[in-house]
CSV table of C-alpha atoms in Angstrom, one decimal:
chain,number,residue,atom,x,y,z
I,1,MET,CA,-53.5,8.3,38.1
I,2,LEU,CA,-49.7,7.3,37.8
I,3,ARG,CA,-49.1,8.1,41.5
I,4,ASN,CA,-52.1,5.7,42.4
I,5,TYR,CA,-50.7,2.8,39.8
I,6,LEU,CA,-47.1,3.5,41.5
I,7,ARG,CA,-48.6,3.3,45.1
I,8,THR,CA,-50.4,-0.1,44.0
I,9,MET,CA,-47.1,-1.4,42.5
I,10,THR,CA,-44.9,-0.8,45.4
I,11,THR,CA,-47.5,-2.2,48.2
I,12,ASN,CA,-48.5,-5.3,45.9
I,13,ALA,CA,-45.7,-7.7,46.4
I,14,SER,CA,-47.3,-10.2,44.0
I,15,ALA,CA,-47.7,-7.8,41.1
I,16,PRO,CA,-46.6,-9.2,38.2
I,17,ASP,CA,-44.4,-6.5,36.7
I,18,LEU,CA,-42.2,-6.5,39.6
I,19,PRO,CA,-39.0,-8.9,39.6
I,20,LYS,CA,-38.8,-11.5,42.3
I,21,LEU,CA,-35.7,-11.9,44.3
I,22,SER,CA,-35.0,-15.2,42.6
I,23,ASP,CA,-35.1,-12.7,39.3
I,24,PHE,CA,-32.0,-10.8,40.3
I,25,LEU,CA,-28.7,-12.3,38.9
I,26,CYS,CA,-26.9,-10.5,41.8
I,27,PHE,CA,-28.9,-12.5,44.3
I,28,ALA,CA,-28.0,-15.7,42.3
I,29,VAL,CA,-24.2,-15.0,42.3
I,30,TYR,CA,-24.7,-14.1,46.2
I,31,SER,CA,-26.6,-17.2,47.1
I,32,ALA,CA,-24.3,-19.5,45.1
I,33,ASN,CA,-21.2,-17.9,46.8
I,34,LEU,CA,-23.0,-18.9,50.2
I,35,ALA,CA,-23.7,-22.3,48.8
I,36,TYR,CA,-20.1,-22.9,47.5
I,37,GLY,CA,-18.8,-21.6,51.4
I,38,ARG,CA,-21.0,-24.2,52.9
I,39,ALA,CA,-19.9,-26.9,50.6
I,40,TYR,CA,-16.2,-25.8,51.1
I,41,LYS,CA,-16.2,-25.5,54.8
I,42,PRO,CA,-15.7,-28.9,55.9
I,43,ILE,CA,-13.0,-29.5,53.3
I,44,LEU,CA,-11.1,-26.4,54.3
I,45,ASP,CA,-11.7,-27.3,58.0
I,46,GLU,CA,-9.8,-30.5,57.4
I,47,LEU,CA,-7.1,-28.6,55.6
I,48,GLY,CA,-7.0,-26.0,58.6
I,49,VAL,CA,-7.7,-23.0,56.3
I,50,THR,CA,-10.3,-20.4,55.5
I,51,TYR,CA,-11.8,-19.7,51.8
I,52,PRO,CA,-9.6,-16.5,51.5
I,53,GLN,CA,-6.8,-18.4,52.7
I,54,TRP,CA,-7.6,-21.1,50.2
I,55,ILE,CA,-7.8,-18.8,47.4
I,56,ALA,CA,-4.5,-17.3,48.1
I,57,ILE,CA,-2.7,-20.6,48.1
I,58,VAL,CA,-4.3,-21.5,44.9
I,59,ALA,CA,-3.2,-18.2,43.5
I,60,LEU,CA,0.3,-19.1,44.5
I,61,TRP,CA,-0.2,-22.5,42.8
I,62,GLU,CA,-0.8,-20.8,39.6
I,63,GLN,CA,2.2,-18.4,40.1
I,64,ASP,CA,4.4,-18.9,43.1
I,65,ASN,CA,6.8,-15.8,44.4
I,66,GLN,CA,4.4,-12.9,44.0
I,67,THR,CA,4.3,-9.8,45.3
I,68,VAL,CA,1.6,-8.9,47.9
I,69,SER,CA,0.2,-6.3,45.4
I,70,GLY,CA,0.3,-8.6,42.6
I,71,LEU,CA,-1.2,-11.4,44.7
I,72,GLY,CA,-3.9,-8.8,45.7
I,73,LYS,CA,-4.8,-8.0,42.4
I,74,ASN,CA,-5.4,-11.2,41.4
I,75,MET,CA,-7.3,-11.9,44.2
I,76,PHE,CA,-9.2,-8.7,43.8
I,77,LEU,CA,-8.2,-7.8,47.4
I,78,GLU,CA,-6.7,-4.7,49.0
I,79,SER,CA,-3.2,-5.1,50.7
I,80,ASN,CA,-4.7,-4.3,54.0
I,81,THR,CA,-7.3,-7.1,53.7
I,82,LEU,CA,-4.7,-9.5,52.4
I,83,THR,CA,-1.9,-9.2,54.9
I,84,PRO,CA,-3.8,-10.6,57.9
I,85,ILE,CA,-4.7,-13.7,55.6
I,86,LEU,CA,-1.0,-14.1,54.5
I,87,LYS,CA,0.3,-13.7,58.1
I,88,LYS,CA,-2.1,-16.6,59.1
I,89,LEU,CA,-0.9,-18.6,56.3
I,90,GLU,CA,2.8,-17.9,57.3
I,91,ILE,CA,1.8,-18.8,61.0
I,92,LEU,CA,0.3,-22.3,59.5
I,93,GLY,CA,3.5,-22.8,57.5
I,94,PHE,CA,1.9,-22.7,54.0
I,95,VAL,CA,3.8,-19.5,52.8
I,96,THR,CA,6.8,-17.3,53.5
I,97,ARG,CA,6.9,-13.5,53.3
I,98,THR,CA,10.1,-12.1,52.4
I,99,ARG,CA,11.3,-8.5,51.4
I,100,SER,CA,12.4,-8.1,47.9
I,101,LEU,CA,16.1,-7.8,47.5
I,102,ASN,CA,15.4,-5.3,44.3
I,103,ASP,CA,12.9,-3.2,46.4
I,104,GLU,CA,12.4,-3.5,50.0
I,105,ARG,CA,9.2,-1.9,49.9
I,106,GLN,CA,7.8,-5.0,48.0
I,107,VAL,CA,7.2,-8.3,50.1
I,108,ILE,CA,7.4,-11.6,48.2
I,109,VAL,CA,4.9,-14.4,49.0
I,110,SER,CA,6.0,-17.8,48.2
I,111,LEU,CA,4.5,-21.4,49.2
I,112,THR,CA,6.5,-23.7,51.3
I,113,GLN,CA,6.5,-27.6,50.8
I,114,ALA,CA,3.6,-27.6,53.0
I,115,GLY,CA,1.7,-25.2,51.0
I,116,ARG,CA,2.6,-27.1,47.6
I,117,LYS,CA,1.4,-30.3,49.3
I,118,LEU,CA,-2.2,-28.9,49.8
I,119,ARG,CA,-2.8,-29.3,46.1
I,120,GLU,CA,-2.5,-33.0,46.5
I,121,ARG,CA,-5.3,-33.4,48.9
I,122,GLY,CA,-7.8,-32.7,45.8
I,123,ALA,CA,-10.4,-30.4,47.8
I,124,GLN,CA,-11.4,-28.7,44.3
I,125,LYS,CA,-12.3,-32.0,42.6
I,126,ASN,CA,-14.9,-32.7,45.1
I,127,LEU,CA,-16.7,-29.5,44.6
I,128,LEU,CA,-16.7,-29.5,40.8
I,129,GLU,CA,-18.6,-32.8,41.2
I,130,ALA,CA,-20.7,-31.4,43.9
I,131,CYS,CA,-21.7,-28.6,41.3
I,132,GLY,CA,-23.6,-31.1,39.3
I,133,LEU,CA,-22.4,-29.7,35.8
I,134,SER,CA,-20.7,-31.6,33.1
I,135,PRO,CA,-17.0,-30.2,32.3
I,136,ASP,CA,-18.2,-28.4,29.4
I,137,GLU,CA,-21.1,-26.8,31.5
I,138,PHE,CA,-18.8,-26.0,34.4
I,139,ARG,CA,-16.6,-24.1,31.6
I,140,VAL,CA,-19.4,-22.1,30.2
I,141,VAL,CA,-20.7,-21.0,33.6
I,142,GLN,CA,-17.4,-20.0,34.9
I,143,LYS,CA,-16.3,-18.1,31.8
I,144,ALA,CA,-19.9,-16.3,31.7
I,145,MET,CA,-19.0,-15.5,35.5
I,146,VAL,CA,-15.8,-14.2,34.7
I,147,ARG,CA,-17.3,-11.8,31.9
I,148,VAL,CA,-20.0,-10.6,34.0
I,149,ARG,CA,-17.2,-9.5,36.9
I,150,ASP,CA,-15.1,-8.0,34.3
I,151,ASN,CA,-18.1,-6.1,32.8
I,152,LEU,CA,-19.2,-4.9,36.4
I,153,LEU,CA,-15.5,-3.8,37.2
I,154,GLU,CA,-15.3,-2.0,33.9
I,155,PHE,CA,-18.6,-0.2,34.6
I,156,SER,CA,-17.5,1.0,38.2
I,157,ALA,CA,-14.1,2.0,37.0
I,158,GLN,CA,-15.8,4.3,34.2
I,159,ARG,CA,-18.7,5.8,36.9
I,160,SER,CA,-15.6,6.7,39.0
I,161,LEU,CA,-14.0,8.7,36.5
């Protein structure tokens, strides 16, 4: 009897007990990320950068002169993923990369004047308005997503022990 019930549940897409795609938080995050990408694209195209490049610039606005490994940690990217992003930003004239005087194995990433000036163009403000959230609502959602991310990272780290 249980076998028949399970077979019915897996073949009946309209079964009330099964969650729909729209019920999954992971899909809400994924699809919101895609929507953000679409909204950011014309803004970033105008600036001449990609989304990962933009995030690197924003992270450097927050703390300039970071090591590649420190920047990667802040962006949740491995060095082998971040390096091509930084190389392109250097070609575009937005960052410089120099070897650390204290430890030549480390590369320091710094914004150029052109990289600093990107901040004045106000790309973030347009998207804050596009979200349709009040400033208070925006902060609540942002903090909730950070908590979800941090909890998932902790869960993953515990499982890999």
